[in-house]
mmCIF file of C-alpha atoms in Angstrom:
data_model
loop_
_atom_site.group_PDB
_atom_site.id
_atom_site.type_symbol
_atom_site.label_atom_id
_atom_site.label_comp_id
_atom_site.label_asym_id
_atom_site.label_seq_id
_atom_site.Cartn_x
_atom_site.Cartn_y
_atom_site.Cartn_z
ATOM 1 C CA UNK G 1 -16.264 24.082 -26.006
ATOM 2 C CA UNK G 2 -19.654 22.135 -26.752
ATOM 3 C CA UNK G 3 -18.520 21.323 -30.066
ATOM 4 C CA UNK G 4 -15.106 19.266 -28.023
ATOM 5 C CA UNK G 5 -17.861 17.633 -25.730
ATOM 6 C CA UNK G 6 -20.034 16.389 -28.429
ATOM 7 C CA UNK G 7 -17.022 15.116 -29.988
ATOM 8 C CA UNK G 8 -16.282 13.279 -26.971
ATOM 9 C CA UNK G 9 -19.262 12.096 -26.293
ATOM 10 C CA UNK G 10 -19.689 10.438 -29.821
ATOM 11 C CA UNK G 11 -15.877 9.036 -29.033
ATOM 12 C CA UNK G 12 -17.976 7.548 -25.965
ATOM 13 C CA UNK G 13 -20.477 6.126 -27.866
ATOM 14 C CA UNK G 14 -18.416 4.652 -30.144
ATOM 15 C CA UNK G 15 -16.300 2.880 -27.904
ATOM 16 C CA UNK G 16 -19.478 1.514 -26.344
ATOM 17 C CA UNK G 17 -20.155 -0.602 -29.512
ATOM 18 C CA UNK G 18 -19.598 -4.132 -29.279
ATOM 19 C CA UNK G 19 -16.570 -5.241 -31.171
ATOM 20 C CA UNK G 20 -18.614 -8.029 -33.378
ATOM 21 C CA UNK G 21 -21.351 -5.560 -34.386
ATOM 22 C CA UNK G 22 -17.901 -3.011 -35.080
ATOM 23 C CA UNK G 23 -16.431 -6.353 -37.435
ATOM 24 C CA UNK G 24 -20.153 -7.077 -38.820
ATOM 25 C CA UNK G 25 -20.406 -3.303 -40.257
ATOM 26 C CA UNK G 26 -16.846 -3.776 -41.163
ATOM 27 C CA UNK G 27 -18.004 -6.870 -43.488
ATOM 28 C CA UNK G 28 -21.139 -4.955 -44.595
ATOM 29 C CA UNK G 29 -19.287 -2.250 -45.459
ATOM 30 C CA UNK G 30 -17.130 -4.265 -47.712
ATOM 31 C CA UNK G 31 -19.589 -6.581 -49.285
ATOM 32 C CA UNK G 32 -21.584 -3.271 -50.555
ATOM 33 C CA UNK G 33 -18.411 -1.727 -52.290
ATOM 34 C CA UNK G 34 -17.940 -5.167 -53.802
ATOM 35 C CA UNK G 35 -20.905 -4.865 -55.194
ATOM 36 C CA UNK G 36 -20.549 -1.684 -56.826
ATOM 37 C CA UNK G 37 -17.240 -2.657 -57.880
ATOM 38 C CA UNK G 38 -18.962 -5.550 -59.569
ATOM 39 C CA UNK G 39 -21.588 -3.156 -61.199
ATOM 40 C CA UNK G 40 -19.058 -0.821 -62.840
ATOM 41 C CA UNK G 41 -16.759 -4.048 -64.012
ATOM 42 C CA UNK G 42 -18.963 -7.018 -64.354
ATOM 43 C CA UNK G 43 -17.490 -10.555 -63.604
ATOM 44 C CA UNK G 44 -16.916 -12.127 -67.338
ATOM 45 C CA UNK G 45 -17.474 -16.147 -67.274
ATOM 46 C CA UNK G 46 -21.500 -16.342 -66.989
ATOM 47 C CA UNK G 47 -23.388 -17.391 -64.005
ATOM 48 C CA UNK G 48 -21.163 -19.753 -62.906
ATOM 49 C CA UNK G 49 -18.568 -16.942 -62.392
ATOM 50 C CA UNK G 50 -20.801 -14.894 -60.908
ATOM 51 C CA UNK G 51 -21.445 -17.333 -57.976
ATOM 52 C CA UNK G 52 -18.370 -18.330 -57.369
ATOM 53 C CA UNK G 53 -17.423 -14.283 -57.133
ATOM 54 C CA UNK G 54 -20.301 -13.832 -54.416
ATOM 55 C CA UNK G 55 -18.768 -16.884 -52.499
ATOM 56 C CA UNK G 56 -15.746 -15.569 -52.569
ATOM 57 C CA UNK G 57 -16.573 -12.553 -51.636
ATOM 58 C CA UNK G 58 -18.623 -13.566 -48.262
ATOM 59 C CA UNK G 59 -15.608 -15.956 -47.391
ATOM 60 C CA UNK G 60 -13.617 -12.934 -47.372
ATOM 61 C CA UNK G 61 -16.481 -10.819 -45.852
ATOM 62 C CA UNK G 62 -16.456 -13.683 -42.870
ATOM 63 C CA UNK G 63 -12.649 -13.382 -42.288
ATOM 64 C CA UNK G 64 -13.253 -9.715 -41.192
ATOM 65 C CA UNK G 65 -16.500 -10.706 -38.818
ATOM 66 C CA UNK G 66 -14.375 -12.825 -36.956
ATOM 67 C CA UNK G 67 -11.121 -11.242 -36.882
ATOM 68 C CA UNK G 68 -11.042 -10.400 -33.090
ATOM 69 C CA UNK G 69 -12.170 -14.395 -31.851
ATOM 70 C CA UNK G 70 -10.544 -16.651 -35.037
ATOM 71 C CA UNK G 71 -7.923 -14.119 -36.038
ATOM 72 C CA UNK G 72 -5.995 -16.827 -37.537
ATOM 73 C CA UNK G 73 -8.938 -18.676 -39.540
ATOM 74 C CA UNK G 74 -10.378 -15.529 -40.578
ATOM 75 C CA UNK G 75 -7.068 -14.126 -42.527
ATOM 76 C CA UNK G 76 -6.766 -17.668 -44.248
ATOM 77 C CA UNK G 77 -10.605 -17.733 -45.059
ATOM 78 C CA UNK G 78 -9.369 -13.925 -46.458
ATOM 79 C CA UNK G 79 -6.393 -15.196 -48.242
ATOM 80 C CA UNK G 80 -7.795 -17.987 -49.614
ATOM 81 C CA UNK G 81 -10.909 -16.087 -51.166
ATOM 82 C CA UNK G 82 -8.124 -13.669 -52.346
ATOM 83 C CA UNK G 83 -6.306 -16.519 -53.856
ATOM 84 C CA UNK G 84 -8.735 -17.599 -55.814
ATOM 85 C CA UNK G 85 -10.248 -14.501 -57.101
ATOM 86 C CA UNK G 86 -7.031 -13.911 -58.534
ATOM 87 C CA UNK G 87 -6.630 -17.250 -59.954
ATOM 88 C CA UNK G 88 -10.191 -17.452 -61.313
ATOM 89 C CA UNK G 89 -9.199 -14.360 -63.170
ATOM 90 C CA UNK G 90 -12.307 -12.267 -61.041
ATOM 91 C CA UNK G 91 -10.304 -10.308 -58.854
ATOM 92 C CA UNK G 92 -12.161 -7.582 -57.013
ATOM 93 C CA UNK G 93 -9.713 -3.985 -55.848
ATOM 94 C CA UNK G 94 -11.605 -3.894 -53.226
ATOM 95 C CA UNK G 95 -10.291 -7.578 -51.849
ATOM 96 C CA UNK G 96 -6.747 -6.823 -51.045
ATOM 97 C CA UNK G 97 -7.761 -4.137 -48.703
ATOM 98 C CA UNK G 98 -9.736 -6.684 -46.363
ATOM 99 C CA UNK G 99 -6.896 -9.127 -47.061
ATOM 100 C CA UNK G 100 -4.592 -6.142 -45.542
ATOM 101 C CA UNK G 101 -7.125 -6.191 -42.541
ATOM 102 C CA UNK G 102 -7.074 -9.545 -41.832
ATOM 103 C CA UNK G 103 -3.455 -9.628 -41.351
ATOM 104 C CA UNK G 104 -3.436 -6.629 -38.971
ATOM 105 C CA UNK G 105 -6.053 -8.701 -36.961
ATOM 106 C CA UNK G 106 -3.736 -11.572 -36.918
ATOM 107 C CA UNK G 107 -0.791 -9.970 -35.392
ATOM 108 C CA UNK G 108 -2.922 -7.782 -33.179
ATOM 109 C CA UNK G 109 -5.498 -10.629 -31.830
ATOM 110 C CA UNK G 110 -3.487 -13.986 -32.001
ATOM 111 C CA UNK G 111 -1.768 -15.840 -29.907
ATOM 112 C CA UNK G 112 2.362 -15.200 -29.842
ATOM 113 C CA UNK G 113 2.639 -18.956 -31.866
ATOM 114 C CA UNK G 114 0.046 -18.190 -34.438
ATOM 115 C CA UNK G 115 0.706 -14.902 -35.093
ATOM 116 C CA UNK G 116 4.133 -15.844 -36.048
ATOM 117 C CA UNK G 117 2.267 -17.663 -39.221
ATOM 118 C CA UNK G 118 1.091 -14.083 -40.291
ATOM 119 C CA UNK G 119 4.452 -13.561 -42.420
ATOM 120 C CA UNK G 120 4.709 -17.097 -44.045
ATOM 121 C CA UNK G 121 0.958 -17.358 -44.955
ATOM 122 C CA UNK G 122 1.444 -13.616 -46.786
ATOM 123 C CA UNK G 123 4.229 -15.075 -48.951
ATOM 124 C CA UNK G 124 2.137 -17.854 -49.958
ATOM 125 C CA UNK G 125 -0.980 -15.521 -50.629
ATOM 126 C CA UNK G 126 0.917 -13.035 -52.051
ATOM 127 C CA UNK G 127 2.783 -15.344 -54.495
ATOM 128 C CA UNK G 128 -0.399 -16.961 -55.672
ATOM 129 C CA UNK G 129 -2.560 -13.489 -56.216
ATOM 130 C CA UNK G 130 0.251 -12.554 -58.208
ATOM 131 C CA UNK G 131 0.569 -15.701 -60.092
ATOM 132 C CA UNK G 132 -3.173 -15.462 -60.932
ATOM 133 C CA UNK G 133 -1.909 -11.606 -62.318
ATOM 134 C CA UNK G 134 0.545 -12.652 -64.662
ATOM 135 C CA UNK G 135 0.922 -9.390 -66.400
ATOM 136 C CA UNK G 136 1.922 -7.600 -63.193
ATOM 137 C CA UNK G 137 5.343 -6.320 -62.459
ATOM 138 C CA UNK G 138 7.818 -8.454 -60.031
ATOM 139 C CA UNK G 139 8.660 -5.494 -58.326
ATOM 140 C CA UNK G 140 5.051 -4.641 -57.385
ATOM 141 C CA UNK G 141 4.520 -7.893 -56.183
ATOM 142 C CA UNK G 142 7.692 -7.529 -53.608
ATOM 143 C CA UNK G 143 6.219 -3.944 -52.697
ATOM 144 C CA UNK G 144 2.738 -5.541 -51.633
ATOM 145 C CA UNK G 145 4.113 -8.248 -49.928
ATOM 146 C CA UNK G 146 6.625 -5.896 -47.878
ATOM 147 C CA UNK G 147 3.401 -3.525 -46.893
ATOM 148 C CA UNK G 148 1.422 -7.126 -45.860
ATOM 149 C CA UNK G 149 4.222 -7.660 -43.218
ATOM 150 C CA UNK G 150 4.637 -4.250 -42.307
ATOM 151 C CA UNK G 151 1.448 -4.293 -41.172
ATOM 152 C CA UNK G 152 1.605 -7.972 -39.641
ATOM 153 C CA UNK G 153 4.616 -6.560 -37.584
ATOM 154 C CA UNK G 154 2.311 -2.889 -36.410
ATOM 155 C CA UNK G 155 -0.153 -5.442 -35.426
ATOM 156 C CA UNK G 156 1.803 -8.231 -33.663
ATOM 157 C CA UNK G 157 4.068 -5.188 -31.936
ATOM 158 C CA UNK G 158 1.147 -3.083 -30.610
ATOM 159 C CA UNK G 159 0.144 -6.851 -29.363
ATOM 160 C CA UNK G 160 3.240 -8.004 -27.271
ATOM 161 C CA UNK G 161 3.475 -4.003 -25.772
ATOM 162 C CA UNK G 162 0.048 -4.639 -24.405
ATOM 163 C CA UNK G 163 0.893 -7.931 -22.955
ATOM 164 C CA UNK G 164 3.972 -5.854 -21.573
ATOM 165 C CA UNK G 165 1.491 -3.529 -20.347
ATOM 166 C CA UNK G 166 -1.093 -5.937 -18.463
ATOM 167 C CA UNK G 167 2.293 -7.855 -17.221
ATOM 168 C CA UNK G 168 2.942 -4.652 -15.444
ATOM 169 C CA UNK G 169 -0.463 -3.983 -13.945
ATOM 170 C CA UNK G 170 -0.629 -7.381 -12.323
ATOM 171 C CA UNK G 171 2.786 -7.087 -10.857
ATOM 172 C CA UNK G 172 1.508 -3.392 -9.882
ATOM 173 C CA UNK G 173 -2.138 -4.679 -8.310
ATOM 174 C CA UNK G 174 0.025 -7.814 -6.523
ATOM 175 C CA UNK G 175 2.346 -5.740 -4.892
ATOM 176 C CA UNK G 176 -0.620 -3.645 -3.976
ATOM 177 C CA UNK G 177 -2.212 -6.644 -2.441
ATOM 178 C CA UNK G 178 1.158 -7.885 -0.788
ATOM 179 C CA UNK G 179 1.759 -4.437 0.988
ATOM 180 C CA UNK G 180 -2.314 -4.020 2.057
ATOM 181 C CA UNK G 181 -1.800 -7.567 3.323
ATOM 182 C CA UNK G 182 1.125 -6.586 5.301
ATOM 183 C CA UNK G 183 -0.583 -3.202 6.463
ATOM 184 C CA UNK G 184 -3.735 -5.003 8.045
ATOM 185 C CA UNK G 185 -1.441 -8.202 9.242
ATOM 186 C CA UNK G 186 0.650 -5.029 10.906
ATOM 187 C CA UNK G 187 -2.287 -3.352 12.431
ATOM 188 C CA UNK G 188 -3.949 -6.728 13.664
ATOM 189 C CA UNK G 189 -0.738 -7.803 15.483
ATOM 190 C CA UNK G 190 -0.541 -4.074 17.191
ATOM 191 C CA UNK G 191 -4.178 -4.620 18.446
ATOM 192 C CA UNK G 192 -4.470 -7.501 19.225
ATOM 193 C CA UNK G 193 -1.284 -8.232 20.881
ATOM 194 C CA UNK G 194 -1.839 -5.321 22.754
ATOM 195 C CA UNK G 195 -4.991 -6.225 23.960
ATOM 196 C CA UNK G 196 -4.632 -10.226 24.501
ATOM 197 C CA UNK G 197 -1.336 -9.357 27.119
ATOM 198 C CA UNK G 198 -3.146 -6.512 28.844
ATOM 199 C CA UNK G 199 -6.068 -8.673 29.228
ATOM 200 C CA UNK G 200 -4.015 -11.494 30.664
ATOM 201 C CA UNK G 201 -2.746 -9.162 33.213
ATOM 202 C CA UNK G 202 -5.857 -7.504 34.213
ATOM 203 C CA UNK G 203 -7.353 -11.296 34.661
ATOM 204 C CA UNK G 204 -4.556 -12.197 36.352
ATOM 205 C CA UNK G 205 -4.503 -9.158 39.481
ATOM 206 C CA UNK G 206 -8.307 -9.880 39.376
ATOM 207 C CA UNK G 207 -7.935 -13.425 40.299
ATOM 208 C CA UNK G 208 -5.621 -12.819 43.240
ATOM 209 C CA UNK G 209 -8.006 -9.784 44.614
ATOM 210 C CA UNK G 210 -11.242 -11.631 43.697
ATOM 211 C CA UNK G 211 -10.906 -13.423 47.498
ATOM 212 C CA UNK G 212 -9.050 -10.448 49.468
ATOM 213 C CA UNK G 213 -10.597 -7.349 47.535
ATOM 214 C CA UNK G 214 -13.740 -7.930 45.575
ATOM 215 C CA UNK G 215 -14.525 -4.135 44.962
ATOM 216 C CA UNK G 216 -10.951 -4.152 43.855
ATOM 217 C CA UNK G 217 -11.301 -7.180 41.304
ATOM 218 C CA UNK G 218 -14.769 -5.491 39.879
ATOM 219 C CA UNK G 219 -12.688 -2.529 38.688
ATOM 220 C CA UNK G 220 -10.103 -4.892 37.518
ATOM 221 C CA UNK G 221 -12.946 -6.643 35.511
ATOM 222 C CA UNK G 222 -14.954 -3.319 34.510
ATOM 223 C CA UNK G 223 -11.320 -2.302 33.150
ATOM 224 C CA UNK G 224 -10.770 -5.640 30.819
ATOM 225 C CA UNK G 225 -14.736 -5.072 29.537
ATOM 226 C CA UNK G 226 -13.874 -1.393 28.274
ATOM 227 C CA UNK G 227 -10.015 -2.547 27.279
ATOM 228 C CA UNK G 228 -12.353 -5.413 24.943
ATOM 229 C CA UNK G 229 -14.463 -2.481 23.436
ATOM 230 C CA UNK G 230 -12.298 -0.191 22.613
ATOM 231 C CA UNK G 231 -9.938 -3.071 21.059
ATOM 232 C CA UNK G 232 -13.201 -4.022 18.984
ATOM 233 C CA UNK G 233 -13.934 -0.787 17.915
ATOM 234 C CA UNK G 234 -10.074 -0.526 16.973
ATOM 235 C CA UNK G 235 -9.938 -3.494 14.972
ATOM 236 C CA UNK G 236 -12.994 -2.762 12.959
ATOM 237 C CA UNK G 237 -11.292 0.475 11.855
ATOM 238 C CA UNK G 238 -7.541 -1.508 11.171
ATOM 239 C CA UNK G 239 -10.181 -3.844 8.945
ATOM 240 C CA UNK G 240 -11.965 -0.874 7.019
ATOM 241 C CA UNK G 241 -15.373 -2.259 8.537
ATOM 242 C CA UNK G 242 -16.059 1.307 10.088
ATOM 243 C CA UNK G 243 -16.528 4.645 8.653
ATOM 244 C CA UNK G 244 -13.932 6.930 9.122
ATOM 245 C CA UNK G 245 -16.317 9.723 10.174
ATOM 246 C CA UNK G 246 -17.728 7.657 13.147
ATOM 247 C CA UNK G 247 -14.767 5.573 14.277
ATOM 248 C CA UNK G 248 -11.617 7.396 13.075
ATOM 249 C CA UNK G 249 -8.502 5.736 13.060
ATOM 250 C CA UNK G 250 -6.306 6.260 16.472
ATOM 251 C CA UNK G 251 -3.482 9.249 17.189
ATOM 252 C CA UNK G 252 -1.794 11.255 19.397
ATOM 253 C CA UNK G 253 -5.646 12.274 20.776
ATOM 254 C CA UNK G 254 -5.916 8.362 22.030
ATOM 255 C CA UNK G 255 -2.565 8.196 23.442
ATOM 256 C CA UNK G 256 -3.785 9.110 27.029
ATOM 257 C CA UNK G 257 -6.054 6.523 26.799
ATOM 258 C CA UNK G 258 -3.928 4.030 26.003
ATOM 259 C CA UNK G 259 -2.012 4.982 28.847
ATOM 260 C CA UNK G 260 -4.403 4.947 31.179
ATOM 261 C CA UNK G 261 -5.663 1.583 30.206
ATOM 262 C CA UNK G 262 -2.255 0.328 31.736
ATOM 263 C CA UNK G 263 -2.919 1.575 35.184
ATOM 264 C CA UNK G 264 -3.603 -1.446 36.918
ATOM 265 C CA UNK G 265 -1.425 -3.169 34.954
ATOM 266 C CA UNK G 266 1.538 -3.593 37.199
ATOM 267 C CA UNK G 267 3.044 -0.424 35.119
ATOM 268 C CA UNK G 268 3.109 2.794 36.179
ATOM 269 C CA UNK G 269 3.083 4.908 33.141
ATOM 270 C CA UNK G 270 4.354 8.634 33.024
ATOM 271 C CA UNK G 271 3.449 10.625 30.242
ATOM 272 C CA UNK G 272 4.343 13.176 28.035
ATOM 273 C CA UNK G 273 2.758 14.472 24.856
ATOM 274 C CA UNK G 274 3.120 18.027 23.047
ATOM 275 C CA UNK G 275 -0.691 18.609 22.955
ATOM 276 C CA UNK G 276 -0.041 21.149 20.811
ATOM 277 C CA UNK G 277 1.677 18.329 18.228
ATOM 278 C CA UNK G 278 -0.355 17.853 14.911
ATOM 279 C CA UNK G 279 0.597 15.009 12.597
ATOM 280 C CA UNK G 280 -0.823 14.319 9.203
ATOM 281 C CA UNK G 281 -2.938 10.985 9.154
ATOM 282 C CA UNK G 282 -0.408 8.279 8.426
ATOM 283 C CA UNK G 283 2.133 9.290 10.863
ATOM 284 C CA UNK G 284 -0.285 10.016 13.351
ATOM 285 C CA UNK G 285 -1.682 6.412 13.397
ATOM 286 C CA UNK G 286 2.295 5.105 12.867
ATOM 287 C CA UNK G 287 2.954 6.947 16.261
ATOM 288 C CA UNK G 288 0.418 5.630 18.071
ATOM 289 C CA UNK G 289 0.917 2.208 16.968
ATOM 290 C CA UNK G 290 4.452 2.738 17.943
ATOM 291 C CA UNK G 291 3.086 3.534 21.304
ATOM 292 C CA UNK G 292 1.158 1.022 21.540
ATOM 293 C CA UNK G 293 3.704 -1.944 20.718
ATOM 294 C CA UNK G 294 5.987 -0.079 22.849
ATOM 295 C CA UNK G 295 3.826 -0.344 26.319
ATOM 296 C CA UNK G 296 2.958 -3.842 25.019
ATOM 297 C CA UNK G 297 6.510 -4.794 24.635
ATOM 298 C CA UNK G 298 6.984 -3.008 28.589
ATOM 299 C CA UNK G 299 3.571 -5.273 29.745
ATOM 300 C CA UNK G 300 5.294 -8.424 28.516
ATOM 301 C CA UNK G 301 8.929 -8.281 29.081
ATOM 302 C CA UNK G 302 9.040 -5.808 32.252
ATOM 303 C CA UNK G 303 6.265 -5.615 34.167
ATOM 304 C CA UNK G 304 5.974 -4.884 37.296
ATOM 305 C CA UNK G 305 8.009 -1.880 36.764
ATOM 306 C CA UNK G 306 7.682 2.420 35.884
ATOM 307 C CA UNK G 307 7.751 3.751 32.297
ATOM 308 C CA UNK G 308 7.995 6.814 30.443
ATOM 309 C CA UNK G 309 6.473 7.703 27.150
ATOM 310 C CA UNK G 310 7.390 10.945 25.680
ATOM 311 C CA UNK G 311 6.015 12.253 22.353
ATOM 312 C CA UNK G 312 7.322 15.594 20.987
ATOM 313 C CA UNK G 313 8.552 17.357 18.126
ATOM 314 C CA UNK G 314 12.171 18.002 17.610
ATOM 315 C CA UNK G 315 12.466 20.233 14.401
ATOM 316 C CA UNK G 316 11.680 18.940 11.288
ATOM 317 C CA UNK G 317 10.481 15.532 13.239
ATOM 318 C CA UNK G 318 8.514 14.004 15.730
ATOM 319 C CA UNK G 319 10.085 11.904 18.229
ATOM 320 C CA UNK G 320 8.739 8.641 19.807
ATOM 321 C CA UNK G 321 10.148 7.349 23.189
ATOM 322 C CA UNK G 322 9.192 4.867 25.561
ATOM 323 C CA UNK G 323 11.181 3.863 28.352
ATOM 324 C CA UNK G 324 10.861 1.552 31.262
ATOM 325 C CA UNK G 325 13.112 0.592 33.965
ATOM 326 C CA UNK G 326 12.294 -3.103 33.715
ATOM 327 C CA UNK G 327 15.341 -5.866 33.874
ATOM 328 C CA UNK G 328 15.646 -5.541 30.325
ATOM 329 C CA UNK G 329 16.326 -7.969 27.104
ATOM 330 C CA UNK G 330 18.588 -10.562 27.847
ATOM 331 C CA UNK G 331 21.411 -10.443 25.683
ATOM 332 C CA UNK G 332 20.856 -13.344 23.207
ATOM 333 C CA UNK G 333 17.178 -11.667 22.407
ATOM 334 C CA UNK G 334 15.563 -12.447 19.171
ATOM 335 C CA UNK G 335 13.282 -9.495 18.080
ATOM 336 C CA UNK G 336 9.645 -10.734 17.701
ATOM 337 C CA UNK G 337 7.086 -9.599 15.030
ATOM 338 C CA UNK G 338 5.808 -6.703 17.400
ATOM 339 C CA UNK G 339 9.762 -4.797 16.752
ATOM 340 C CA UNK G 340 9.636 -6.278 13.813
ATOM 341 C CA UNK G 341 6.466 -4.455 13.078
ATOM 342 C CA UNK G 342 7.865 -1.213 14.543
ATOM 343 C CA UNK G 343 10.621 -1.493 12.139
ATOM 344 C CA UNK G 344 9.035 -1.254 9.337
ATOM 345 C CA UNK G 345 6.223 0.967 10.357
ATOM 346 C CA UNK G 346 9.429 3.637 10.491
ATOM 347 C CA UNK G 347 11.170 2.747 7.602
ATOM 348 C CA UNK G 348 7.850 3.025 5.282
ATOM 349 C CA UNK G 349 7.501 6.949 7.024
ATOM 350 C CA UNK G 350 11.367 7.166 5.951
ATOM 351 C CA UNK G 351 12.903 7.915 9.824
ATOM 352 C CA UNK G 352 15.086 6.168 11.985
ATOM 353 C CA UNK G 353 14.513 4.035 14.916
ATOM 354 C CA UNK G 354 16.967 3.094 18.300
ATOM 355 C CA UNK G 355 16.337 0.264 20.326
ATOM 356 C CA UNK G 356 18.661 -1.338 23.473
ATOM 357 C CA UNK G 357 19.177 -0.826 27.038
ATOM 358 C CA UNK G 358 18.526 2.074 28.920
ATOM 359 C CA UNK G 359 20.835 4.537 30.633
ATOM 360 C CA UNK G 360 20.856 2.527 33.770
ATOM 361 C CA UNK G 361 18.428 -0.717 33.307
ATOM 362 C CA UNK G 362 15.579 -1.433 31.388
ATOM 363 C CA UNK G 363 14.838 -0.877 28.022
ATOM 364 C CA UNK G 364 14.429 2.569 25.812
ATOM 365 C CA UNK G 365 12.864 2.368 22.327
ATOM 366 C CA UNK G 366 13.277 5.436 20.001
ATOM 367 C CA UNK G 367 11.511 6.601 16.889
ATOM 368 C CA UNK G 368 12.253 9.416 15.125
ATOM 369 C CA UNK G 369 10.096 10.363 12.481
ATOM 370 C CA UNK G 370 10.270 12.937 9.601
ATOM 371 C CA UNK G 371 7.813 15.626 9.141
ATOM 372 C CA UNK G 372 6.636 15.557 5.483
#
């Protein structure tokens, strides 16, 4: 067990390197075994050979330091070092392998267009190394250049499946973004639609009393200052402003309020709510929400009139009713964004939802949502 989280955490550490110092050891790395390459078969030509090996050598050495940024420069800075090496008649063993690198980097790193040069450019290279080798086999020659584009094609392929890959997680975090979007444009409409037409009532019964009943139209005013709180409190939460452990987000529990907050409203409100009813968290809010567009709807279209909410559970769902005995929709009724928003609220907790005329007159709006 401590020997798999060492391993791991050298795996971390690892990973935590910055690429260029990763492509600078890379370049080290391969400049010292040059070197001893060198050592054990000395470059035959004089001084003049010599120098032109060690240029050679950091050209190539540079294509691997920046293989990540300039994949494309730094595989023909490779191949071209390669080239000549071979032509010069000073070619290093250890050179093909970074030339093999550099390719890798070019299908991996480039851009689609110039990674598409990777296969042309290693029948060019390949062609000259092996025209500076005269004495080696055709065959051989065809074997490394099919291994160069193998590798091009590993490279360019594990390239174009991340591209797939990060094409996915942006269509994955916008969707994200589109539905949150909808959520919070959802839950803003349900509050504050309910609370701009149930102030506009209270305002309006306060105005007439204010003259005729002033103790009247201070309860009517008392009424729209708590109605504004509670609605502020309520739309910090649909916002995320709020801790959930302070302000948490409305249910069945806040139902009665609701209710109540409609009492001198021109609607007379009966209720009726299992208390006994426990819903997990999302379709506890989506209930009272319904609720709450419901009563709005009722404040709007119906008032002054009765209604009837009635919350319960009907076997493996909970049902959502309210009721009023209002005139009702006229019959060429477009549903507005507050149905609308009932709708969907229904259809994203998979249930059903009924919406017309009631028995007699008025207007009855059903949800009936499934129990996870």
């Amino acid at each position: 067990m401590n020997s798999s989280r060492s391993m791991v955490r050298r795996l971390a550490r690892l990973r935590a390197v910055p690429a260029p110092a990763v492509d600078a050891a890379i370049a080290v790395v391969f400049v010292a075994v040059v070197a001893v390459d060198r050592t054990q078969e000395p470059v035959d030509g004089g001084a003049a050979m010599v120098a032109l090996s060690v240029v050679l050598t950091l050209m190539i050495a540079g294509g691997l330091v920046v293989r990540r940024s300039f994949p494309l420069a730094g595989f023909v800075a490779g191949t071209v070092g390669l080239s000549v090496e071979a032509l010069a008649g000073i070619s290093s063993a250890v050179s093909p392998y970074a030339n093999l690198i550099g390719i890798y980097s070019l299908g991996l790193y480039a851009t689609r267009r110039r990674a598409l040069l990777g296969p042309p450019l290693a029948v060019i290279g390949t062609a000259i190394y092996f025209a500076g080798n005269s004495d080696t086999a055709a065959f051989e020659g065809i074997g490394v250049l099919f291994s160069w584009i193998a590798t091009w094609a590993v490279g360019y392929s594990n390239a174009r499946r991340r591209e797939e890959q990060e094409r996915a997680r942006r269509a994955a975090r916008q969707q994200a973004i589109a539905e949150e979007q909808i959520r919070v444009a959802r839950e803003l409409h349900d509050v504050v639609g309910h609370t701009v037409n149930l102030l506009i009532v209270q305002a309006g019964a306060a105005r007439l009393l204010l003259d005729t009943d002033p103790a009247k139209a201070r309860e009517l005013l008392a009424g729209m200052e708590q109605t504004g709180r509670d609605s502020l409190a309520d739309l910090d939460q649909a916002l995320g402003n709020l801790r959930p452990a302070s302000h948490p987000a409305p249910g069945l529990a806040q139902i009665p309020g609701l209710v109540d907050r409609l009492t001198d409203a021109r609607v007379r409100v009966v209720l009726s709510l299992d208390p006994a009813l426990r819903l997990p968290r999302t379709l506890d809010l989506s209930a009272y929400r319904i609720v709450q567009e419901g009563l709005t709807n009722v404040l709007k279209h119906a008032a002054p009139c009765a209604a009837t909410v009635d919350v319960h559970r009907d076997g493996d769902a909970v049902v959502v009713e309210i009721a009023d005995d209002g005139p009702g929709l006229p019959d060429q009724h477009v549903p507005g964004r507050g149905l609308l928003g009932i709708a969907e609220r229904v259809s994203l907790c998979g249930g059903v939802l009924e919406q017309g005329r009631g028995p007699g007159r008025g207007f009855t709006l059903r949800a009936v949502l499934p129990l996870p």
